[in-house]
Coordinates of N, CA and C in Angstrom, one line a residue:
L476 N 92.2 114.0 134.1 CA 92.4 114.1 135.5 C 93.7 114.8 135.8
L477 N 93.7 115.8 136.7 CA 94.9 116.6 137.0 C 95.0 116.6 138.5
G478 N 96.2 116.3 139.0 CA 96.4 116.4 140.5 C 97.8 117.0 140.8
E479 N 97.9 117.6 142.0 CA 99.1 118.3 142.4 C 99.4 118.0 143.8
F480 N 100.6 117.8 144.2 CA 101.0 117.7 145.6 C 102.2 118.7 145.8
D481 N 102.1 119.5 146.8 CA 103.1 120.5 147.0 C 103.4 120.5 148.5
M482 N 104.7 120.4 148.8 CA 105.2 120.5 150.2 C 106.3 121.5 150.3
G483 N 106.2 122.6 151.1 CA 107.2 123.6 151.1 C 107.3 124.3 152.5
L484 N 108.3 125.0 152.6 CA 108.5 125.8 153.9 C 108.9 127.2 153.5
A485 N 108.6 128.1 154.4 CA 108.9 129.5 154.2 C 109.6 130.0 155.5
Y486 N 110.6 130.8 155.4 CA 111.3 131.3 156.5 C 111.3 132.9 156.4
R487 N 110.8 133.5 157.4 CA 110.7 135.0 157.3 C 111.9 135.6 158.0
F488 N 112.7 136.3 157.2 CA 113.9 137.0 157.7 C 113.5 138.3 158.5
S489 N 112.6 139.1 157.9 CA 112.2 140.3 158.5 C 110.7 140.6 158.1
Q490 N 110.2 141.8 158.3 CA 108.8 142.1 157.9 C 108.7 142.2 156.4
T491 N 109.8 142.4 155.7 CA 109.7 142.6 154.3 C 110.4 141.5 153.4
A492 N 111.0 140.5 154.0 CA 111.7 139.5 153.3 C 111.5 138.1 153.8
R493 N 111.3 137.1 152.9 CA 111.2 135.7 153.3 C 111.8 134.8 152.2
A494 N 112.2 133.7 152.6 CA 112.7 132.6 151.7 C 111.8 131.5 151.6
T495 N 111.5 130.9 150.5 CA 110.7 129.7 150.3 C 111.4 128.6 149.6
F496 N 111.1 127.4 149.9 CA 111.6 126.3 149.2 C 110.7 125.1 149.5
G497 N 110.8 124.1 148.5 CA 109.9 122.9 148.7 C 110.0 122.0 147.5
Y498 N 109.1 121.1 147.3 CA 109.0 120.1 146.3 C 107.6 120.0 145.8
R499 N 107.4 120.0 144.5 CA 106.1 119.9 143.9 C 106.0 118.8 142.8
V500 N 104.9 118.0 142.9 CA 104.7 116.9 141.9 C 103.3 117.2 141.2
L501 N 103.3 117.1 139.9 CA 102.1 117.3 139.1 C 101.8 116.1 138.3
G502 N 100.6 115.6 138.3 CA 100.3 114.4 137.5 C 99.1 114.7 136.6
V503 N 99.1 114.3 135.4 CA 98.1 114.5 134.4 C 97.8 113.1 133.7
N504 N 96.5 112.8 133.6 CA 96.0 111.5 133.0 C 95.1 111.9 131.8
G505 N 95.1 111.0 130.8 CA 94.3 111.2 129.6 C 94.9 112.0 128.6
L506 N 96.2 112.0 128.4 CA 96.9 112.8 127.4 C 97.2 112.0 126.1
A507 N 97.3 112.7 125.0 CA 97.6 112.2 123.8 C 99.1 112.6 123.5
L508 N 100.0 111.8 123.9 CA 101.5 112.1 123.7 C 101.9 111.7 122.3
A509 N 102.9 112.5 121.7 CA 103.3 112.3 120.4 C 103.9 110.9 120.1
P510 N 104.7 110.3 121.0 CA 105.2 108.9 120.6 C 104.1 107.8 120.5
S511 N 103.0 108.0 121.1 CA 101.9 107.0 121.1 C 101.0 107.2 119.8
Q512 N 101.3 108.2 119.0 CA 100.4 108.5 117.9 C 101.0 107.9 116.6
I513 N 102.1 107.2 116.6 CA 102.7 106.6 115.4 C 102.1 105.2 115.3
P514 N 101.3 105.0 114.2 CA 100.7 103.7 114.0 C 101.7 102.6 113.7
R515 N 101.3 101.4 114.0 CA 102.2 100.2 113.7 C 102.1 99.8 112.3
N516 N 100.9 100.1 111.7 CA 100.7 99.7 110.3 C 100.1 100.9 109.5
F517 N 100.9 101.4 108.6 CA 100.4 102.6 107.9 C 99.4 102.2 106.8
A518 N 99.3 101.0 106.5 CA 98.4 100.5 105.4 C 96.9 100.5 105.9
N519 N 96.7 100.5 107.2 CA 95.4 100.4 107.8 C 94.9 101.8 108.1
D520 N 93.8 102.3 107.4 CA 93.3 103.6 107.7 C 92.8 103.8 109.1
A521 N 92.3 102.8 109.7 CA 91.7 102.9 111.1 C 92.8 103.2 112.1
D522 N 94.0 102.6 111.9 CA 95.1 102.9 112.8 C 95.7 104.3 112.6
I523 N 95.6 104.8 111.4 CA 96.1 106.2 111.1 C 95.2 107.2 111.7
N524 N 93.9 107.1 111.7 CA 92.9 108.0 112.2 C 92.7 107.9 113.6
N525 N 93.1 106.9 114.3 CA 92.9 106.7 115.7 C 93.8 107.6 116.6
I526 N 93.2 108.3 117.5 CA 94.0 109.1 118.5 C 94.1 108.4 119.8
N527 N 95.3 108.1 120.2 CA 95.5 107.4 121.5 C 95.7 108.4 122.6
S528 N 94.7 108.5 123.5 CA 94.7 109.5 124.6 C 94.7 108.8 125.9
N529 N 95.4 107.7 126.1 CA 95.4 106.9 127.3 C 96.7 107.0 128.1
N530 N 97.5 108.1 127.8 CA 98.8 108.2 128.5 C 98.7 109.1 129.7
S531 N 99.7 109.0 130.5 CA 99.8 109.8 131.8 C 101.2 110.5 131.8
L532 N 101.3 111.6 132.5 CA 102.5 112.3 132.7 C 102.7 112.8 134.1
I533 N 103.8 112.5 134.7 CA 104.1 113.0 136.0 C 105.4 113.8 136.0
L534 N 105.2 115.1 136.5 CA 106.3 116.0 136.6 C 106.6 116.4 138.0
G535 N 107.9 116.4 138.4 CA 108.2 116.8 139.8 C 109.5 117.5 139.8
G536 N 109.6 118.3 140.9 CA 110.9 119.0 141.1 C 110.9 120.0 142.2
G537 N 112.0 120.4 142.6 CA 112.1 121.3 143.7 C 112.1 122.8 143.3
Y538 N 111.8 123.6 144.2 CA 111.8 125.1 143.9 C 112.3 125.8 145.1
A539 N 112.8 127.0 144.8 CA 113.3 127.9 145.9 C 113.1 129.3 145.4
G540 N 112.9 130.2 146.4 CA 112.7 131.6 146.0 C 112.9 132.6 147.2
L541 N 113.1 133.8 146.8 CA 113.1 134.9 147.8 C 112.0 135.9 147.4
E542 N 111.4 136.4 148.5 CA 110.3 137.4 148.3 C 110.6 138.6 149.1
F543 N 110.4 139.8 148.5 CA 110.7 141.1 149.1 C 109.4 141.9 148.9
C544 N 108.9 142.5 150.0 CA 107.8 143.5 149.9 C 108.3 144.8 150.4
Y545 N 107.9 145.8 149.7 CA 108.3 147.2 150.0 C 107.1 148.0 150.5

């Protein structure tokens, strides 16, 4: 599952220039992250061969930019 939320504004200075800024959040579910792949018991072959893909990741941050058209 992948989801994104983006909220931003743009201000147009002239016909050829504008500034943009906002905030974006991205969420991903069903990932196999590296820290979850270390088995608790290395003697058990089933634990070593098992891939844990039940993790989630949420990334967020602001952005800003200038756009010029010629």
